[in-house]
mmCIF file of C-alpha atoms in Angstrom:
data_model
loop_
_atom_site.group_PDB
_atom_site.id
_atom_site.type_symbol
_atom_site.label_atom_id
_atom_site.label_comp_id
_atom_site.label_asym_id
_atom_site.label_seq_id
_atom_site.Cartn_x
_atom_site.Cartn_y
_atom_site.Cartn_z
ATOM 1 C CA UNK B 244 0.000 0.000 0.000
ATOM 2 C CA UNK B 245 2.710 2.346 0.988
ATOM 3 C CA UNK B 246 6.056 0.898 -0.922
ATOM 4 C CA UNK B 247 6.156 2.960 -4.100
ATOM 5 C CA UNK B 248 6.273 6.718 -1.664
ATOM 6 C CA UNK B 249 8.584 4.585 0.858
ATOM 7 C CA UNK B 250 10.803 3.625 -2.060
ATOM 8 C CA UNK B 251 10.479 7.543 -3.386
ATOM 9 C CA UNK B 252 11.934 8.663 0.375
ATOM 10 C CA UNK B 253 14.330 6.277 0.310
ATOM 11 C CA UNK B 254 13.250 4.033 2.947
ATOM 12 C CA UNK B 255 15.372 1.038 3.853
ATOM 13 C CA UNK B 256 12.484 -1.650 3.161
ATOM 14 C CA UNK B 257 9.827 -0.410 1.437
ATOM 15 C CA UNK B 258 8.386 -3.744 0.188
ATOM 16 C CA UNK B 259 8.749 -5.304 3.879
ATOM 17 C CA UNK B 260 6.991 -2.783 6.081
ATOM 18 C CA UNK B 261 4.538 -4.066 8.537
ATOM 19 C CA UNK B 262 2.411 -0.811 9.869
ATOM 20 C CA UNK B 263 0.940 -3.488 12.623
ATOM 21 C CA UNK B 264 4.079 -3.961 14.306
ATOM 22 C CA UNK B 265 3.988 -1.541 16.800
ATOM 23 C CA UNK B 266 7.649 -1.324 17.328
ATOM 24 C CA UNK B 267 8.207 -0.920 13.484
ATOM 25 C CA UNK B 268 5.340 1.587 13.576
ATOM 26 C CA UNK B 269 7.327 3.839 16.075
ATOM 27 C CA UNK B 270 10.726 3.521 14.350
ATOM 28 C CA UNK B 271 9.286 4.282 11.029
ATOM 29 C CA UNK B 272 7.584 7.515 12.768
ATOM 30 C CA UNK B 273 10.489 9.164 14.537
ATOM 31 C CA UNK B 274 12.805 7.944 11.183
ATOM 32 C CA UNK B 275 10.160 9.937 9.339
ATOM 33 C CA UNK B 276 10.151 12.998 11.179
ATOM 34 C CA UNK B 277 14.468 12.918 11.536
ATOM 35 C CA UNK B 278 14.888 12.407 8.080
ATOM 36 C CA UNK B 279 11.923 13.360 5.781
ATOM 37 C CA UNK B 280 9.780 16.359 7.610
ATOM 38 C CA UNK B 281 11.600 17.550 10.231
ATOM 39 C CA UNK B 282 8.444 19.793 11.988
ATOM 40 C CA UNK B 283 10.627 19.296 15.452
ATOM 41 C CA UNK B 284 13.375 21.027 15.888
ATOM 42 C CA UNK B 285 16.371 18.346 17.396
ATOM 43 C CA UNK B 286 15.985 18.943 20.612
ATOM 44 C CA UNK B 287 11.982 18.927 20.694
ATOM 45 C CA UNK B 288 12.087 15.491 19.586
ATOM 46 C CA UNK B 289 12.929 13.703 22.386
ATOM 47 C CA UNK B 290 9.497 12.280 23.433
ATOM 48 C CA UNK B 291 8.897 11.015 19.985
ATOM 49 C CA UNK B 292 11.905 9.104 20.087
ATOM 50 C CA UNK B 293 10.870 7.657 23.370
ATOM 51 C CA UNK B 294 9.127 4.050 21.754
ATOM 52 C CA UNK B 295 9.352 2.246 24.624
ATOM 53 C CA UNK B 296 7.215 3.888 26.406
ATOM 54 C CA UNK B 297 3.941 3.208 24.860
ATOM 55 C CA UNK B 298 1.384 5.634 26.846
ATOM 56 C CA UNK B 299 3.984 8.161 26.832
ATOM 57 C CA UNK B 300 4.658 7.960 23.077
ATOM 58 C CA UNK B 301 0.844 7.879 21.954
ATOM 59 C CA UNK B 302 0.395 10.649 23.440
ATOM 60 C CA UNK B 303 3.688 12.485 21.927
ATOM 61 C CA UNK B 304 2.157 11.011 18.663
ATOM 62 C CA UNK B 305 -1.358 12.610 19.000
ATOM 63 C CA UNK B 306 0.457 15.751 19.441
ATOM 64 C CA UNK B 307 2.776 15.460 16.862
ATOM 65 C CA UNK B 308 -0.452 14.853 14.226
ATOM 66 C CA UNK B 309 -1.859 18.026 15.870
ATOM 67 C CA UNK B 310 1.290 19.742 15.162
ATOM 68 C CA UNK B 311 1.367 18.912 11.516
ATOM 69 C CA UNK B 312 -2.200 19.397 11.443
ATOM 70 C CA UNK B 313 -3.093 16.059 10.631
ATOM 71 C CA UNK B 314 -6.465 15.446 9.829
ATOM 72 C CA UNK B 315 -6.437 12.121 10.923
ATOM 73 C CA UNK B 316 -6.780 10.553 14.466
ATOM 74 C CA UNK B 317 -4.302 7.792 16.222
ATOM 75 C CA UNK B 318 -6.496 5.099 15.652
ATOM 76 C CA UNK B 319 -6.916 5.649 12.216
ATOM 77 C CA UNK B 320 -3.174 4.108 11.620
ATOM 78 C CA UNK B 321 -2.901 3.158 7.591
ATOM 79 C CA UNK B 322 -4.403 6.777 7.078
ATOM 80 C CA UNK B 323 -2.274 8.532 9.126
ATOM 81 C CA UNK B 324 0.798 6.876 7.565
ATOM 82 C CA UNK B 325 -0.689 7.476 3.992
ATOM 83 C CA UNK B 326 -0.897 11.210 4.843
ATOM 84 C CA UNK B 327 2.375 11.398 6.357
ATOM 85 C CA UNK B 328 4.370 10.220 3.415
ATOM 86 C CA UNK B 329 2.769 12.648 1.286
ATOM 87 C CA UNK B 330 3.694 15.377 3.341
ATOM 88 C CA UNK B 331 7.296 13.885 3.273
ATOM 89 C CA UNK B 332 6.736 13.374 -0.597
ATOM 90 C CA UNK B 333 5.996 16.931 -1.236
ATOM 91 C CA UNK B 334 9.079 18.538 1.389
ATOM 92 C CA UNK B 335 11.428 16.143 0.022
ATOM 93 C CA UNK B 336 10.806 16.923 -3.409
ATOM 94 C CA UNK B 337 10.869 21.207 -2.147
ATOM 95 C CA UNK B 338 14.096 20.691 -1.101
ATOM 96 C CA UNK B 339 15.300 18.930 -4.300
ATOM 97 C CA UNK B 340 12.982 20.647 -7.154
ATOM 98 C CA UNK B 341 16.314 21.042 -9.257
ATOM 99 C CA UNK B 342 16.817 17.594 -8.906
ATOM 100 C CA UNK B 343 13.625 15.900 -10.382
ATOM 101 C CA UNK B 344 12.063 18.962 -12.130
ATOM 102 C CA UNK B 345 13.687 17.763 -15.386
ATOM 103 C CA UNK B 346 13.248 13.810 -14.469
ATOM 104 C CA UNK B 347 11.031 11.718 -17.614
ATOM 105 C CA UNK B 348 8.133 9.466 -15.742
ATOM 106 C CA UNK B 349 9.362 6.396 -15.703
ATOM 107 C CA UNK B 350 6.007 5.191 -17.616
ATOM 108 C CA UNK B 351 6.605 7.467 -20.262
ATOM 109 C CA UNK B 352 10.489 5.923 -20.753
ATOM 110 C CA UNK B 353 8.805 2.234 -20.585
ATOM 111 C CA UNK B 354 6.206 3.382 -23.016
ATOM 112 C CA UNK B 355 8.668 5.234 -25.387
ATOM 113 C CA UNK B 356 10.670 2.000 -25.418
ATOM 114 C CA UNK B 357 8.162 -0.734 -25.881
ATOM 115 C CA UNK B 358 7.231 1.411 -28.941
ATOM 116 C CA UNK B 359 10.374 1.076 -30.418
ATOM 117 C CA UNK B 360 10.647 -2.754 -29.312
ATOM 118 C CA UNK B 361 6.888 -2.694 -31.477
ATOM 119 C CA UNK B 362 7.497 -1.501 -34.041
ATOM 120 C CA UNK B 363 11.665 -2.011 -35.521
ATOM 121 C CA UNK B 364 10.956 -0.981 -38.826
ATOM 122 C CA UNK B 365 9.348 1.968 -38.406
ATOM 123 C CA UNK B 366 12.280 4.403 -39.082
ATOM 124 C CA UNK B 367 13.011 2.656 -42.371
ATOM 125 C CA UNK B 368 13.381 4.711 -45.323
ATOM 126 C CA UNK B 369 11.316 2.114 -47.757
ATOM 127 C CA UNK B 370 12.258 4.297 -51.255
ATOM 128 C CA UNK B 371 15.703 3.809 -50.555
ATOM 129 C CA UNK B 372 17.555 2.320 -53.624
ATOM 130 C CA UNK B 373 19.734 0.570 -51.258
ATOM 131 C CA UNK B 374 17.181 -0.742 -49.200
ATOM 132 C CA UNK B 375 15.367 -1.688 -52.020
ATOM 133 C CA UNK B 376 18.130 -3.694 -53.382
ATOM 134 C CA UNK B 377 18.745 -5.531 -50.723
ATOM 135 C CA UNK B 378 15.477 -6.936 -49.849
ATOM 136 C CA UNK B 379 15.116 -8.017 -53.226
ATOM 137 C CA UNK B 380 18.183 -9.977 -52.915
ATOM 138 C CA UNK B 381 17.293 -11.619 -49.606
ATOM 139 C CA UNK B 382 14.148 -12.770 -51.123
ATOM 140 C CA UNK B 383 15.600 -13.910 -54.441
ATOM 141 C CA UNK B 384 17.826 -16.014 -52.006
ATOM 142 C CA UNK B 385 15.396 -17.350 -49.441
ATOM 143 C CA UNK B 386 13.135 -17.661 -52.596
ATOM 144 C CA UNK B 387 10.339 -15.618 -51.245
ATOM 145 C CA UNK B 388 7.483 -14.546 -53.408
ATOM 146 C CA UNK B 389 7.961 -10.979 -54.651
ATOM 147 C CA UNK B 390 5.251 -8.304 -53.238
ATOM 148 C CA UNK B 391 5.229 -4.880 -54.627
ATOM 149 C CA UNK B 392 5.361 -3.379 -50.949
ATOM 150 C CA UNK B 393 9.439 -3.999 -50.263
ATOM 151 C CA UNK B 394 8.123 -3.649 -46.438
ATOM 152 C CA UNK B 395 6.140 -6.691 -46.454
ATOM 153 C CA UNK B 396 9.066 -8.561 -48.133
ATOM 154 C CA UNK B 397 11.200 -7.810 -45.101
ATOM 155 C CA UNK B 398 8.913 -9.140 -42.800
ATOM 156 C CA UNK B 399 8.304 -12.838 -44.657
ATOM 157 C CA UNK B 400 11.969 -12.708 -45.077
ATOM 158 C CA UNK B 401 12.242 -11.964 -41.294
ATOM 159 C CA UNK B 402 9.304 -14.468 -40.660
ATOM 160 C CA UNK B 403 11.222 -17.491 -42.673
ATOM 161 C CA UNK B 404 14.661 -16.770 -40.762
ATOM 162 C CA UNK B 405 13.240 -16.272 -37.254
ATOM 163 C CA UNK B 406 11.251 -19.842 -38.157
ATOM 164 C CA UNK B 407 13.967 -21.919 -40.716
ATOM 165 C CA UNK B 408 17.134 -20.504 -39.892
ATOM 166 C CA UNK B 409 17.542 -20.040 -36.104
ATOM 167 C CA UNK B 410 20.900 -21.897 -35.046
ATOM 168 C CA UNK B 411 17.884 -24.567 -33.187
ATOM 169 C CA UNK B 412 16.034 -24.939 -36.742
ATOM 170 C CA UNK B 413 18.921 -25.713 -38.698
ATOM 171 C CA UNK B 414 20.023 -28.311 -36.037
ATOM 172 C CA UNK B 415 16.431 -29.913 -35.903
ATOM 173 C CA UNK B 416 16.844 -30.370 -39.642
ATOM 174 C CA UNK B 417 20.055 -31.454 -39.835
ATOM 175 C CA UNK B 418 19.179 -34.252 -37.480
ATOM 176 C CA UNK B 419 19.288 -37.591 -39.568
ATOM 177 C CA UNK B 420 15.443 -39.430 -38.808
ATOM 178 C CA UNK B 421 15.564 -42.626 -37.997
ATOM 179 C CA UNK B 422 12.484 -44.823 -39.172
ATOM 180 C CA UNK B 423 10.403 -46.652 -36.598
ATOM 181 C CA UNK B 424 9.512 -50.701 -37.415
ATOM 182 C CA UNK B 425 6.041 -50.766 -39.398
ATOM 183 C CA UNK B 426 3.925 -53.949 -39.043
ATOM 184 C CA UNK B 427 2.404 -54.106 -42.536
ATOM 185 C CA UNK B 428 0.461 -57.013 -41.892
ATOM 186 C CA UNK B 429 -1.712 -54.633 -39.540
ATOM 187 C CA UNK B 430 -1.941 -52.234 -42.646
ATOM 188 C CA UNK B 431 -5.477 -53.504 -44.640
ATOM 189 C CA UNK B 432 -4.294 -52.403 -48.508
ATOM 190 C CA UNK B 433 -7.972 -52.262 -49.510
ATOM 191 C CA UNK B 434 -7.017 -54.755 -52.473
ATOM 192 C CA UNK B 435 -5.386 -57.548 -53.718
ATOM 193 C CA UNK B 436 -2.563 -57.872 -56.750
ATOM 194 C CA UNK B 437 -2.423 -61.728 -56.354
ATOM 195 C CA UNK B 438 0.488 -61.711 -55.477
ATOM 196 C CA UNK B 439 1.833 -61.390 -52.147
ATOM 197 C CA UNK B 440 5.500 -59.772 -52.836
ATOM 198 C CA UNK B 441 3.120 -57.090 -54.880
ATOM 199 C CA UNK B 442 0.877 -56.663 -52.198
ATOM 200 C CA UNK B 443 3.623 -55.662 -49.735
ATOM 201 C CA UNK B 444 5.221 -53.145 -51.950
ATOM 202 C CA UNK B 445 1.710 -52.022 -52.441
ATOM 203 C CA UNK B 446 1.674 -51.477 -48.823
ATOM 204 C CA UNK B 447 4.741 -49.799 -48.615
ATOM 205 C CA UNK B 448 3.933 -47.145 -51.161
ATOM 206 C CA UNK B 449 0.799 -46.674 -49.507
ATOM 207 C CA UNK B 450 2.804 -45.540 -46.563
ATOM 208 C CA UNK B 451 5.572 -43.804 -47.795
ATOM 209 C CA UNK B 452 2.097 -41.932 -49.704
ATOM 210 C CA UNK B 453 0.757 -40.715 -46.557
ATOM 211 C CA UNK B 454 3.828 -39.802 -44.914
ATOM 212 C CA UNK B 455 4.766 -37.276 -47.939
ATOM 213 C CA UNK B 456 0.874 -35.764 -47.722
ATOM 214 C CA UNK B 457 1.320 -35.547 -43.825
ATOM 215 C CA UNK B 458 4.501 -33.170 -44.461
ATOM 216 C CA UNK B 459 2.907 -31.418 -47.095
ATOM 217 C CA UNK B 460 -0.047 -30.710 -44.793
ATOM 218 C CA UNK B 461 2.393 -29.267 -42.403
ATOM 219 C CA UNK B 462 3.864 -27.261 -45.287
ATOM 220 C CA UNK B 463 0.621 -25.711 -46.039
ATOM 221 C CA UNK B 464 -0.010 -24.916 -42.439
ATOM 222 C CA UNK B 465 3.344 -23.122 -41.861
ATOM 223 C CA UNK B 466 2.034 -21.116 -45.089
ATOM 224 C CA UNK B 467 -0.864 -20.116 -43.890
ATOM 225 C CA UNK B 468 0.390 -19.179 -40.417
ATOM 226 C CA UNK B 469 3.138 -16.838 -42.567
ATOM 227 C CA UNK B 470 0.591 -15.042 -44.355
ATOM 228 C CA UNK B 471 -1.980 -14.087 -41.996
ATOM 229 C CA UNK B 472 1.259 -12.883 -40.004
ATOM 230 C CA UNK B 473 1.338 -10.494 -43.007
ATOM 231 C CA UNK B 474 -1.629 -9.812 -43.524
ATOM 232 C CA UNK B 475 -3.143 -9.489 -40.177
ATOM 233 C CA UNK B 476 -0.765 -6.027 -39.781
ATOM 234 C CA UNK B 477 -2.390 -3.261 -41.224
ATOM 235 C CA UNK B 478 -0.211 -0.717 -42.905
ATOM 236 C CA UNK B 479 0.299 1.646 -40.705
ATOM 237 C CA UNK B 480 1.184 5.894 -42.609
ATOM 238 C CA UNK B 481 2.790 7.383 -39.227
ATOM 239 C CA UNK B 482 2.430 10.898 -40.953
ATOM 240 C CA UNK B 483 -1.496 11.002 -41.427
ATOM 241 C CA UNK B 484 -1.755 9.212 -38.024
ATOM 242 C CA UNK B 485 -3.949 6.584 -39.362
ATOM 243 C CA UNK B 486 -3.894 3.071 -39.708
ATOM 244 C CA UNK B 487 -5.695 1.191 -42.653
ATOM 245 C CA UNK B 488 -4.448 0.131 -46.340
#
């Protein structure tokens, strides 16, 4: 509830503090008021820093909210505390405006960033000879299909690598298959040659058939997962600040 103004003041555990331990409670109240808002002068202090005592130190701490004009009581503990660090929040940052007038959210910074992690291409100059060029000769040597936007190109040629040609792709493929034992007498052909040596080649091919239309399945699959990665991204004109085709 508190951590992200205990982290802005600096505090030694921000994600760990307990406002229902009493002796933590105390601590964390006379380190506030030493370090952070400082109403006190030193030597006033002393009965705040008193946490033993517990009668005597509630009723230093009543005063204390009184002094700060607090609008909250004792017993009202988590808003108290609340209050208190943004009264610290706001002193601390008085006495360093210099320091963190000129300081970039850090939303804004992770924002700005996963833009750019987004969207890589979008400071390409797409009429660029060289650019140009160069696509076309990535595609002519992946053998990708030509497409008139040069954009598009780069990202089936970035598609192909990031699937076909990752150092774990080209070691899966290089990976010699080893066949697994096939019981062709459980294998019903659906006909018979006459003769049986025929009838087990018959089976064979049969196999061997399915096998290549099983790959070429996955083939087709890997297409069509390629192209709607293409075409399910809208081309996007950053000037006009529209998206559509």
């Amino acid at each position: 509830m508190f951590r992200r103004k205990l982290a802005a003041l600096d505090y030694h555990n921000p994600a760990g503090f307990n406002c229902r331990d009493e002796t933590e409670f105390r601590n964390f109240i006379v380190w506030l008021e030493d370090q952070k808002i400082r109403h006190y002068k030193i030597e006033d202090r002393g009965n705040l820093r008193n946490i033993h005592n517990a009668t005597e130190w509630t009723t230093s701490f009543e005063k204390y909210l009184k002094d700060v004009n607090c609008p909250f009581s004792v017993q009202e503990r988590q808003e108290t505390i609340d209050w208190l660090l943004g009264l610290a929040v706001r002193l601390e940052y008085g006495d360093n405006a210099d320091k963190y007038k000129d300081a970039a959210p850090e939303g804004t910074k992770n924002t700005d960033n996963a833009a750019k992690n987004a969207e890589p291409l979008i400071n390409l100059d797409v009429n660029n000879p060289d650019f140009k060029a160069g696509v076309m000769a990535l595609a002519n040597l992946l053998q990708i299909q030509r497409h008139d936007d040069y954009l598009v190109m780069l990202k089936a040629i970035r598609i192909l690598v990031q699937e076909r040609l990752t150092q774990d792709a080209v070691a899966k493929a290089n990976q010699s298959k080893e066949g697994l034992p096939v019981a062709l007498e459980k294998h019903i052909l659906g006909f018979d040659t006459g003769d049986a040596v025929l009838n087990e080649a018959a089976q064979i091919l049969r196999l061997l058939h399915i096998e290549e239309l099983r790959e070429l399945q996955t083939k087709i699959n890997e297409a069509i997962v390629a192209v709607q990665a293409i075409i399910a991204d809208p081309k996007t004109d950053h000037r006009l600040g529209k998206v559509g085709r």
